[in-house]
Short mmCIF file of C-alpha atoms in Angstrom, two decimals:
data_model
loop_
_atom_site.label_atom_id
_atom_site.label_comp_id
_atom_site.label_asym_id
_atom_site.label_seq_id
_atom_site.Cartn_x
_atom_site.Cartn_y
_atom_site.Cartn_z
CA MET A 927 0.00 0.00 0.00
CA ILE A 928 2.73 2.40 1.09
CA ARG A 929 4.73 1.26 -1.92
CA LEU A 930 1.88 2.17 -4.27
CA LEU A 931 1.57 5.53 -2.59
CA SER A 932 5.30 6.03 -2.96
CA LEU A 933 5.13 5.16 -6.64
CA GLY A 934 2.21 7.57 -7.09
CA LEU A 935 4.12 10.36 -5.40
CA PHE A 936 7.08 9.66 -7.66
CA LEU A 937 4.93 10.03 -10.77
CA LEU A 938 3.36 13.17 -9.38
CA ALA A 939 6.75 14.74 -8.63
CA TRP A 940 7.92 13.78 -12.10
CA GLN A 941 4.84 15.42 -13.65
CA VAL A 942 5.28 18.63 -11.66
CA LEU A 943 8.99 18.81 -12.40
CA ALA A 944 8.37 18.13 -16.10
CA MET A 945 5.81 20.94 -16.28
CA ALA A 946 8.26 23.28 -14.56
CA LEU A 947 11.28 22.39 -16.70
CA GLY A 948 9.60 21.95 -20.05
CA PRO A 949 9.67 18.93 -22.40
CA HIS A 950 13.18 19.61 -23.61
CA TYR A 951 14.70 18.89 -20.16
CA LEU A 952 12.17 16.44 -18.78
CA PRO A 953 9.28 14.94 -20.76
CA GLU A 954 6.03 14.26 -18.92
CA PRO A 955 5.20 10.65 -17.94
CA ALA A 956 2.40 10.54 -20.51
CA GLN A 957 4.76 11.59 -23.30
CA VAL A 958 7.23 8.89 -22.32
CA ALA A 959 4.40 6.36 -22.23
CA ALA A 960 3.34 7.44 -25.71
CA THR A 961 6.86 6.99 -27.06
CA PHE A 962 7.00 3.59 -25.40
CA ALA A 963 3.70 2.60 -27.07
CA GLN A 964 4.95 3.83 -30.42
CA GLU A 965 8.18 1.84 -30.14
CA TRP A 966 6.20 -1.18 -29.01
CA ARG A 967 3.85 -1.00 -31.98
CA SER A 968 6.76 -0.80 -34.40
CA GLY A 969 8.34 -3.81 -32.68
CA ALA A 970 11.53 -1.90 -31.94
CA MET A 971 10.97 -2.03 -28.20
CA GLN A 972 10.61 -5.81 -28.02
CA TYR A 973 13.53 -6.30 -30.40
CA ASN A 974 15.95 -4.08 -28.48
CA LEU A 975 14.84 -5.16 -25.03
CA GLY A 976 15.07 -8.79 -26.10
CA LEU A 977 18.58 -8.38 -27.48
CA THR A 978 19.79 -6.59 -24.38
CA LEU A 979 18.23 -9.16 -22.06
CA GLY A 980 19.86 -11.91 -24.12
CA ARG A 981 23.25 -10.23 -23.69
CA VAL A 982 22.67 -9.81 -19.97
CA LEU A 983 21.79 -13.48 -19.65
CA ALA A 984 24.64 -14.78 -21.82
CA GLY A 985 27.33 -12.57 -20.27
CA PHE A 986 26.06 -13.27 -16.79
CA SER A 987 25.99 -17.06 -17.34
CA LEU A 988 29.46 -17.09 -18.89
CA ALA A 989 30.89 -15.11 -16.00
CA MET A 990 29.12 -17.20 -13.37
CA VAL A 991 30.26 -20.53 -14.80
CA ALA A 992 33.88 -19.55 -15.47
CA GLY A 993 34.15 -17.38 -12.36
CA SER A 994 32.73 -20.07 -10.10
CA ALA A 995 35.07 -22.70 -11.49
CA LEU A 996 38.14 -20.57 -10.93
CA GLY A 997 36.89 -19.33 -7.56
CA LEU A 998 36.43 -22.88 -6.31
CA ALA A 999 39.87 -23.86 -7.58
CA LEU A 1000 41.47 -20.89 -5.81
CA GLY A 1001 39.59 -21.57 -2.59
CA ARG A 1002 40.83 -25.14 -2.51
CA SER A 1003 44.42 -24.54 -3.58
CA PRO A 1004 46.34 -21.98 -1.50
CA ALA A 1005 49.33 -22.18 -3.87
CA LEU A 1006 47.22 -21.32 -6.92
CA ASP A 1007 45.51 -18.62 -4.91
CA ARG A 1008 48.80 -16.95 -3.94
CA MET A 1009 49.83 -17.12 -7.58
CA LEU A 1010 46.68 -15.60 -9.06
CA ASP A 1011 45.51 -13.30 -6.28
CA PRO A 1012 47.46 -10.24 -7.52
CA TRP A 1013 45.94 -10.67 -10.99
CA LEU A 1014 42.54 -10.83 -9.40
CA VAL A 1015 43.15 -7.60 -7.50
CA ILE A 1016 44.14 -5.90 -10.76
CA ALA A 1017 41.06 -7.29 -12.53
CA LEU A 1018 38.75 -6.15 -9.74
CA ASN A 1019 40.14 -2.63 -9.93
CA THR A 1020 40.18 -2.26 -13.71
CA PRO A 1021 37.36 0.09 -14.77
CA ALA A 1022 34.63 -1.59 -16.79
CA LEU A 1023 35.15 0.91 -19.58
CA VAL A 1024 38.79 -0.14 -20.04
CA VAL A 1025 37.80 -3.79 -20.35
CA ILE A 1026 35.09 -2.95 -22.86
CA ILE A 1027 37.37 -0.84 -25.05
CA LEU A 1028 40.13 -3.46 -24.94
CA ALA A 1029 37.66 -6.19 -25.89
CA TYR A 1030 36.42 -4.20 -28.90
CA VAL A 1031 39.92 -3.21 -30.00
CA TRP A 1032 41.29 -6.73 -29.73
CA GLY A 1033 38.22 -8.65 -30.86
CA GLY A 1034 36.57 -6.21 -33.24
CA LEU A 1035 33.13 -4.65 -32.98
CA ASN A 1036 31.17 -7.89 -32.86
CA GLU A 1037 28.88 -9.90 -30.64
CA ILE A 1038 31.64 -12.12 -29.25
CA SER A 1039 33.71 -9.15 -28.12
CA ALA A 1040 30.60 -7.67 -26.54
CA LEU A 1041 29.82 -10.83 -24.60
CA ALA A 1042 33.46 -11.21 -23.58
CA ALA A 1043 33.49 -7.64 -22.29
CA ILE A 1044 30.32 -8.21 -20.27
CA ALA A 1045 31.50 -11.52 -18.83
CA LEU A 1046 35.00 -10.28 -18.05
CA ASN A 1047 33.62 -7.41 -16.02
CA LYS A 1048 31.59 -9.71 -13.82
CA PHE A 1049 34.14 -12.55 -13.76
CA PRO A 1050 36.54 -11.39 -10.99
CA ASN A 1051 33.58 -10.67 -8.77
CA ALA A 1052 32.25 -14.24 -9.15
CA VAL A 1053 35.75 -15.62 -8.55
CA VAL A 1054 36.12 -13.75 -5.26
CA THR A 1055 32.68 -14.73 -3.97
CA LEU A 1056 33.05 -18.43 -4.78
CA ARG A 1057 36.61 -18.46 -3.45
CA GLU A 1058 35.13 -17.31 -0.15
CA GLY A 1059 32.57 -20.09 -0.40
CA ALA A 1060 35.21 -22.73 -1.07
CA ARG A 1061 37.25 -21.52 1.88
CA ALA A 1062 34.21 -21.75 4.14
CA LEU A 1063 33.57 -25.42 3.26
CA ASP A 1064 33.45 -27.47 6.45
CA PRO A 1065 36.36 -29.96 6.44
CA ALA A 1066 34.58 -32.00 9.14
CA LEU A 1067 31.80 -32.87 6.69
CA ASP A 1068 34.34 -33.73 3.99
CA GLU A 1069 35.99 -36.15 6.41
CA MET A 1070 32.63 -37.68 7.20
CA ALA A 1071 32.01 -38.16 3.48
CA GLN A 1072 35.45 -39.72 3.09
CA VAL A 1073 34.98 -42.21 5.94
CA PHE A 1074 31.58 -43.25 4.63
CA ALA A 1075 33.04 -43.57 1.13
CA PHE A 1076 30.69 -41.11 -0.58
CA SER A 1077 31.23 -41.12 -4.33
CA ARG A 1078 32.76 -38.02 -5.93
CA TRP A 1079 29.40 -37.00 -7.29
CA ARG A 1080 27.69 -37.31 -3.89
CA ARG A 1081 30.49 -35.41 -2.20
CA TRP A 1082 29.75 -32.49 -4.47
CA ARG A 1083 25.98 -32.75 -4.67
CA ASP A 1084 25.16 -33.59 -1.08
CA VAL A 1085 28.08 -32.22 0.92
CA ARG A 1086 29.68 -29.25 -0.84
CA LEU A 1087 27.07 -27.70 -3.14
CA PRO A 1088 24.56 -27.07 -0.34
CA GLN A 1089 27.30 -25.17 1.50
CA LEU A 1090 28.17 -23.23 -1.65
CA ALA A 1091 24.58 -22.40 -2.61
CA PRO A 1092 24.41 -19.17 -0.58
CA TYR A 1093 27.63 -17.98 -2.23
CA PHE A 1094 26.29 -18.80 -5.71
CA ALA A 1095 23.13 -16.89 -4.87
CA ALA A 1096 25.07 -13.88 -3.56
CA ALA A 1097 27.31 -13.88 -6.64
CA ALA A 1098 24.26 -14.09 -8.89
CA ARG A 1099 22.46 -11.22 -7.20
CA GLY A 1100 25.50 -8.95 -7.15
CA GLY A 1101 26.31 -10.12 -10.66
CA LEU A 1102 23.02 -9.16 -12.21
CA ALA A 1103 23.14 -5.69 -10.68
CA LEU A 1104 26.61 -5.22 -12.18
CA VAL A 1105 25.99 -6.84 -15.55
CA TRP A 1106 22.85 -5.00 -16.54
CA LYS A 1107 24.55 -1.66 -16.08
CA ILE A 1108 27.62 -2.74 -18.01
CA VAL A 1109 25.61 -4.21 -20.88
CA LEU A 1110 24.25 -0.75 -21.74
CA VAL A 1111 27.75 0.72 -21.98
CA VAL A 1112 28.89 -2.23 -24.08
CA GLU A 1113 25.99 -1.65 -26.47
CA LEU A 1114 26.46 2.08 -26.51
CA LEU A 1115 30.10 1.73 -27.50
CA GLY A 1116 29.96 -0.98 -30.10
CA ARG A 1117 26.64 -2.57 -31.00
CA PRO A 1118 24.11 -1.50 -33.64
CA ASN A 1119 21.12 -2.51 -31.52
CA GLY A 1120 19.89 -3.06 -27.99
CA VAL A 1121 18.73 -0.69 -25.27
CA GLY A 1122 22.21 0.82 -24.94
CA PHE A 1123 22.29 1.61 -28.65
CA GLN A 1124 18.87 3.27 -28.43
CA MET A 1125 20.16 5.39 -25.58
CA ASN A 1126 23.08 6.46 -27.70
CA MET A 1127 20.60 7.49 -30.41
CA ALA A 1128 18.54 9.39 -27.87
CA PHE A 1129 21.68 11.16 -26.69
CA GLN A 1130 22.68 12.13 -30.25
CA LEU A 1131 19.18 13.52 -30.83
CA PHE A 1132 18.85 14.95 -27.31
CA ASP A 1133 15.59 12.97 -27.20
CA LEU A 1134 14.87 12.34 -23.53
CA ARG A 1135 11.50 10.79 -24.35
CA LEU A 1136 13.22 8.01 -26.24
CA LEU A 1137 15.85 7.65 -23.52
CA LEU A 1138 13.32 7.22 -20.76
CA ALA A 1139 11.00 5.07 -22.87
CA TYR A 1140 13.81 2.50 -23.13
CA ALA A 1141 15.42 3.01 -19.73
CA LEU A 1142 12.35 2.64 -17.53
CA PRO A 1143 11.04 -0.70 -18.90
CA PHE A 1144 14.56 -2.10 -18.71
CA VAL A 1145 14.97 -0.99 -15.10
CA ALA A 1146 11.55 -2.45 -14.34
CA LEU A 1147 12.55 -5.81 -15.85
CA MET A 1148 15.74 -5.92 -13.77
CA ILE A 1149 13.83 -5.11 -10.60
CA LEU A 1150 11.36 -7.90 -11.40
CA ALA A 1151 14.19 -10.37 -11.98
CA GLU A 1152 15.82 -9.34 -8.73
CA THR A 1153 12.59 -9.52 -6.71
CA PHE A 1154 10.99 -12.62 -8.14
CA VAL A 1155 13.96 -14.76 -9.19
CA LEU A 1156 17.20 -13.88 -7.46
CA ARG A 1157 16.00 -12.86 -4.03
CA PRO A 1158 13.81 -15.96 -3.56
CA ALA A 1159 16.71 -18.07 -4.86
CA GLU A 1160 18.99 -16.54 -2.27
CA ARG A 1161 16.49 -17.21 0.50
CA SER A 1162 15.99 -20.82 -0.51
CA ALA A 1163 19.75 -21.38 -0.82
CA SER A 1164 20.06 -21.51 2.96
CA TRP A 1165 16.59 -22.66 3.98
CA TRP A 1166 18.04 -25.36 6.24
CA ARG A 1167 19.69 -22.75 8.45
CA ARG A 1168 16.23 -21.73 9.60
CA HIS A 1169 15.56 -25.23 10.96
CA GLY A 1170 16.57 -24.69 14.57
CA HIS A 1171 20.24 -23.86 15.33
CA MET B 1470 38.85 -58.30 11.10
CA ALA B 1471 42.26 -58.00 12.67
CA ILE B 1472 44.09 -54.70 12.80
CA GLU B 1473 47.85 -54.74 12.61
CA ILE B 1474 49.68 -51.54 13.46
CA SER B 1475 53.45 -51.63 13.37
CA GLY B 1476 56.20 -49.08 13.77
CA LEU B 1477 53.68 -46.25 13.54
CA ALA B 1478 54.92 -42.68 13.84
CA LYS B 1479 52.88 -39.52 13.59
CA SER B 1480 53.84 -35.95 14.37
CA PHE B 1481 52.06 -32.66 13.88
CA ALA B 1482 53.62 -29.25 13.34
CA ARG B 1483 53.19 -27.08 16.40
CA ALA B 1484 52.32 -23.41 16.24
CA ASP B 1485 55.82 -22.52 17.53
CA GLY B 1486 57.40 -24.35 14.60
CA GLY B 1487 58.35 -27.46 16.56
CA LEU B 1488 56.93 -30.94 16.19
CA ARG B 1489 54.46 -32.64 18.46
CA GLU B 1490 55.15 -36.36 18.35
CA VAL B 1491 51.92 -38.23 19.03
CA PHE B 1492 53.27 -41.66 18.12
CA ARG B 1493 56.77 -43.03 17.72
CA ASP B 1494 57.40 -46.67 16.88
CA PHE B 1495 53.93 -47.61 18.07
CA SER B 1496 52.70 -51.15 17.50
CA LEU B 1497 49.40 -52.78 18.35
CA THR B 1498 47.54 -55.85 17.15
CA LEU B 1499 43.81 -56.16 17.64
CA GLY B 1500 41.82 -59.32 17.06
CA GLY B 1501 38.89 -59.20 14.67
CA GLY B 1502 35.28 -59.29 15.75
CA ARG B 1503 35.98 -57.80 19.14
CA VAL B 1504 35.26 -54.58 20.93
CA ALA B 1505 38.36 -52.73 22.10
CA ALA B 1506 38.38 -49.54 24.13
CA LEU B 1507 41.30 -47.14 23.76
CA LEU B 1508 41.43 -45.58 27.19
CA GLY B 1509 43.55 -42.57 28.06
CA PRO B 1510 43.51 -38.93 29.01
CA SER B 1511 42.29 -36.34 26.51
CA GLY B 1512 44.95 -35.32 24.04
CA GLY B 1513 46.72 -38.62 24.49
CA GLY B 1514 46.55 -39.78 20.90
CA LYS B 1515 43.34 -41.86 20.92
CA SER B 1516 41.54 -39.73 18.37
CA THR B 1517 44.65 -39.49 16.23
CA LEU B 1518 44.90 -43.28 16.22
CA LEU B 1519 41.28 -43.61 15.09
CA ARG B 1520 41.82 -40.98 12.40
CA LEU B 1521 44.93 -42.81 11.18
CA ILE B 1522 42.99 -46.08 11.01
CA ALA B 1523 40.12 -44.35 9.18
CA GLY B 1524 42.59 -42.97 6.64
CA LEU B 1525 41.90 -39.36 7.58
CA GLU B 1526 45.54 -38.86 8.57
CA LYS B 1527 48.63 -40.28 6.91
CA PRO B 1528 51.25 -41.92 9.15
CA SER B 1529 54.66 -40.22 9.19
CA ALA B 1530 56.15 -43.72 9.28
CA GLY B 1531 55.07 -47.30 9.86
CA SER B 1532 52.03 -49.14 8.62
CA ILE B 1533 48.44 -49.90 9.48
CA ALA B 1534 47.05 -53.08 7.95
CA LEU B 1535 43.29 -53.45 7.80
CA PRO B 1536 41.53 -56.38 6.13
CA ALA B 1537 39.15 -55.37 3.36
CA GLY B 1538 35.71 -54.30 4.48
CA ARG B 1539 33.54 -51.34 5.19
CA ILE B 1540 34.53 -48.82 7.80
CA ALA B 1541 32.14 -46.53 9.65
CA MET B 1542 32.91 -43.90 12.20
CA ALA B 1543 31.10 -41.77 14.72
CA PHE B 1544 33.07 -38.59 15.31
CA GLN B 1545 33.25 -36.54 18.48
CA GLU B 1546 30.72 -34.17 16.90
CA PRO B 1547 27.71 -35.70 15.12
CA ARG B 1548 28.75 -34.36 11.68
CA LEU B 1549 25.32 -34.74 10.12
CA LEU B 1550 24.39 -32.97 6.89
CA PRO B 1551 22.10 -30.17 8.10
CA TRP B 1552 20.30 -29.89 4.73
CA ARG B 1553 19.30 -33.54 4.77
CA SER B 1554 16.69 -35.23 6.92
CA VAL B 1555 17.73 -37.78 9.53
CA ALA B 1556 16.59 -40.60 7.23
CA ASP B 1557 18.52 -39.15 4.28
CA ASN B 1558 21.63 -38.80 6.40
CA LEU B 1559 21.46 -42.55 7.01
CA ARG B 1560 20.63 -43.34 3.39
CA LEU B 1561 23.54 -41.30 2.06
CA ALA B 1562 26.03 -43.12 4.27
CA ALA B 1563 24.50 -46.52 3.55
CA PRO B 1564 23.28 -46.56 -0.06
CA GLY B 1565 20.82 -49.36 -0.69
CA LEU B 1566 19.47 -49.21 2.83
CA THR B 1567 15.98 -50.70 2.71
CA GLU B 1568 13.09 -48.92 4.38
CA GLU B 1569 12.93 -51.77 6.87
CA ALA B 1570 16.63 -51.59 7.70
CA LEU B 1571 16.35 -47.82 8.02
CA ASN B 1572 13.56 -48.09 10.54
CA ALA B 1573 15.42 -50.79 12.45
CA SER B 1574 18.54 -48.60 12.54
CA LEU B 1575 16.55 -45.68 13.91
CA ALA B 1576 14.67 -47.85 16.39
CA ALA B 1577 17.90 -49.29 17.80
CA PHE B 1578 18.77 -45.80 19.02
CA GLU B 1579 15.22 -44.91 20.05
CA LEU B 1580 14.78 -42.56 17.11
CA GLU B 1581 11.39 -43.84 15.95
CA GLY B 1582 9.48 -41.13 14.13
CA ARG B 1583 12.55 -38.89 13.84
CA GLY B 1584 13.39 -39.86 10.25
CA GLY B 1585 11.82 -36.71 8.81
CA ASP B 1586 13.49 -34.31 11.24
CA TYR B 1587 16.38 -32.11 10.20
CA PRO B 1588 19.59 -32.09 12.25
CA GLY B 1589 19.09 -28.44 13.22
CA GLN B 1590 15.97 -29.47 15.10
CA LEU B 1591 17.76 -32.06 17.21
CA SER B 1592 19.41 -31.70 20.61
CA LEU B 1593 23.03 -32.80 20.86
CA GLY B 1594 21.97 -36.05 22.51
CA LEU B 1595 19.59 -36.88 19.66
CA ALA B 1596 22.09 -35.81 17.01
CA ARG B 1597 24.67 -38.15 18.53
CA ARG B 1598 22.19 -40.99 18.42
CA VAL B 1599 21.57 -40.26 14.74
CA ALA B 1600 25.32 -40.28 14.13
CA LEU B 1601 25.58 -43.68 15.84
CA ALA B 1602 22.54 -45.01 13.98
CA ARG B 1603 24.20 -43.87 10.74
CA ALA B 1604 27.43 -45.68 11.60
CA PHE B 1605 25.57 -48.91 12.40
CA ALA B 1606 23.31 -48.60 9.34
CA VAL B 1607 26.39 -49.09 7.18
CA GLU B 1608 26.78 -52.58 8.70
CA PRO B 1609 30.51 -51.95 8.88
CA ASP B 1610 33.17 -54.56 9.41
CA LEU B 1611 35.12 -52.02 11.43
CA LEU B 1612 33.39 -49.40 13.53
CA LEU B 1613 35.34 -46.50 15.00
CA LEU B 1614 33.75 -44.50 17.81
CA ASP B 1615 35.54 -41.35 18.92
CA GLU B 1616 34.37 -40.26 22.39
CA PRO B 1617 30.78 -41.16 21.54
CA PHE B 1618 29.44 -39.54 24.70
CA ALA B 1619 31.50 -36.35 24.78
CA SER B 1620 29.71 -33.28 26.18
CA LEU B 1621 26.51 -35.14 27.09
CA ASP B 1622 25.21 -34.77 30.62
CA LEU B 1623 25.50 -37.80 32.86
CA GLY B 1624 21.95 -39.04 32.38
CA LEU B 1625 22.16 -38.92 28.58
CA HIS B 1626 25.65 -40.38 28.70
CA ARG B 1627 24.40 -43.46 30.59
CA ARG B 1628 21.33 -43.89 28.47
CA LEU B 1629 23.26 -43.75 25.22
CA ARG B 1630 25.95 -46.05 26.61
CA ALA B 1631 23.29 -48.63 27.44
CA LEU B 1632 21.84 -48.39 23.91
CA LEU B 1633 25.29 -48.76 22.45
CA ALA B 1634 26.08 -51.78 24.65
CA LYS B 1635 22.97 -53.56 23.38
CA ARG B 1636 23.69 -52.67 19.79
CA ILE B 1637 27.31 -53.81 19.97
CA SER B 1638 26.30 -57.13 21.46
CA ALA B 1639 23.75 -57.71 18.72
CA LYS B 1640 26.26 -57.39 15.87
CA ARG B 1641 29.51 -59.13 15.23
CA MET B 1642 32.01 -56.55 14.08
CA THR B 1643 35.29 -55.07 15.15
CA VAL B 1644 34.68 -51.98 17.24
CA LEU B 1645 37.25 -49.51 18.45
CA ILE B 1646 36.07 -46.97 21.01
CA ALA B 1647 38.22 -44.03 22.06
CA THR B 1648 37.25 -42.79 25.50
CA HIS B 1649 38.75 -41.07 28.51
CA ASP B 1650 36.07 -42.55 30.77
CA LEU B 1651 36.96 -45.79 32.55
CA ASP B 1652 33.33 -46.85 32.96
CA ASP B 1653 32.69 -46.52 29.21
CA ALA B 1654 35.59 -48.88 28.62
CA LEU B 1655 34.57 -51.35 31.34
CA LEU B 1656 30.94 -51.51 30.26
CA LEU B 1657 31.44 -51.74 26.52
CA ALA B 1658 34.73 -53.42 25.69
CA ASP B 1659 36.07 -56.96 25.44
CA GLU B 1660 39.49 -55.48 25.92
CA VAL B 1661 40.68 -52.23 27.45
CA ILE B 1662 43.87 -50.78 26.01
CA LEU B 1663 45.37 -48.08 28.17
CA LEU B 1664 47.34 -45.48 26.27
CA GLY B 1665 49.68 -43.12 28.06
CA GLY B 1666 52.81 -41.06 27.73
CA ALA B 1667 53.96 -38.76 24.99
CA PRO B 1668 54.58 -40.10 22.43
CA ALA B 1669 51.76 -42.50 23.30
CA GLN B 1670 52.47 -46.11 24.17
CA VAL B 1671 50.27 -49.02 25.20
CA LYS B 1672 50.62 -49.05 28.98
CA ARG B 1673 48.32 -51.95 29.77
CA ARG B 1674 45.88 -54.32 28.15
CA LEU B 1675 43.00 -55.68 30.18
CA LYS B 1676 40.71 -58.43 28.91
CA LEU B 1677 37.11 -58.47 30.12
CA ASP B 1678 35.23 -61.75 29.84
CA MET B 1679 32.08 -60.87 31.73
CA PRO B 1680 29.00 -60.73 29.45
CA ARG B 1681 28.07 -57.13 28.78
CA GLU B 1682 24.56 -57.42 30.19
CA MET B 1683 26.00 -58.44 33.59
CA ARG B 1684 28.42 -55.57 33.86
CA ASP B 1685 26.13 -52.86 35.16
CA GLU B 1686 25.54 -54.49 38.51
CA ASN B 1687 29.21 -55.47 38.74
CA LEU B 1688 30.67 -52.11 37.83
CA THR B 1689 32.25 -51.55 41.25
CA LYS B 1690 33.97 -54.91 41.00
CA LEU B 1691 35.09 -54.21 37.46
CA ARG B 1692 36.60 -50.90 38.46
CA LYS B 1693 38.85 -52.79 40.88
CA LEU B 1694 40.40 -54.47 37.85
CA ALA B 1695 41.68 -51.08 36.76
CA PRO B 1696 43.17 -49.43 39.84
CA PHE B 1697 45.70 -47.81 37.52
CA TYR B 1698 43.13 -45.46 36.00
CA PRO B 1699 40.96 -42.92 37.87
CA SER B 1700 37.20 -43.26 37.47
CA SER B 1701 35.41 -40.04 36.74
CA PRO B 1702 34.20 -38.74 40.12
CA GLU B 1703 30.58 -38.22 39.06
CA ASP B 1704 30.34 -41.87 38.08
CA ASP B 1705 31.43 -43.08 41.54
CA ASP B 1706 27.96 -43.99 42.73
CA GLY B 1707 28.41 -47.55 41.49
CA ASN B 1708 25.03 -48.02 39.79
CA SER B 1709 25.78 -46.52 36.50
CA VAL B 1710 23.35 -47.70 33.86
CA SER B 1711 19.62 -48.01 34.07
CA SER B 1712 17.74 -48.57 30.88
#
């Protein structure tokens, strides 16, 4: 209820501000909605949103899989960790923009470079989170599994993965928040389509209606994904902790 | 299932950079199908010996020969998987456990109706019983029990010991129990092996022939067989187990 009220107030403030500033600086909500409808009817909205979501998903998955694998390896091998940790620190502190430009310069302005740039930006983050998870694995349970001769598969599925699940979930949630912002920059710099490209167009034309018509639905989609997919996943990742203890 | 330990050495690195020698040239032969209690003060090498036998530690020197067969262990802590139900914890350790065998395993430790519970819902006493039920569910040839009653209050300690005594008598397997409590050793074991010194050595071996079900009422007499080891003071009332 309060949330609805808050949303209503937001729209009202927007309307008032838009009337005060004029359409050149801030279009009214209705104008943005009209642009959205127009883009939707032409199919451009679905096309660009779809492409951008696809890139978010692909880059995110790539980074999660590769980052988790390396993170687990580092968490379990102190020697490897000492070797690669400085690289990781550099990677974590390299601005996203640098990675994106390097990817386009080295790989060309194509889809693979774009996905690589997205994944590489999220990658070190996934590595660090899963490394933490691997370090937190309980050796007592591993010993139990060893004594009772659990197979390799069971050791992972029943002993380690449940302990890692909260770390996967945290990496995923942090990852999405990072990736969807980076995707727009990647598209703006080197793709001929997607929400980021549309924003570039809007910027060239100083068309804030177009900018907001693409930005707001995209933000809304990310909030939905966060609220209805990632947050519940994070909660269910450690459901068993709520049984007593 | 005989256990043959010869020339065993094991040291651990100490925090100050030195070495703590737990065993040096340690040898011990245990007959198969019997229950042996490793008795000794805490930190005296009993747990380390069990861990070496279980393959969780590698000897620095010497050898441990175990005949082929399944090993099960109950650790000092229950070590149950908190995301699995009690029944699943047993099933994971003993794949192929039938529903009937599962229920029998739970019943033997008075855990009827607990199969669906999760470890987080259990008290320490119950969790320990699940850990023991799990170890027995494996139907091991060699069962290792590391201080199975540690940090239980006296009442729970006695009750669990009585359950364990019954269960051990019902199965023929080699059992090795590490305990610092003389009464545990006297009530459960066919042979008491006293460890002492650092590095640890076998100080004495004491065979017990009295049937286990007669030992409760004869505990005071049994204690006289082991004047070399102090009984725990709270157990000195002489009528230890009632079940």
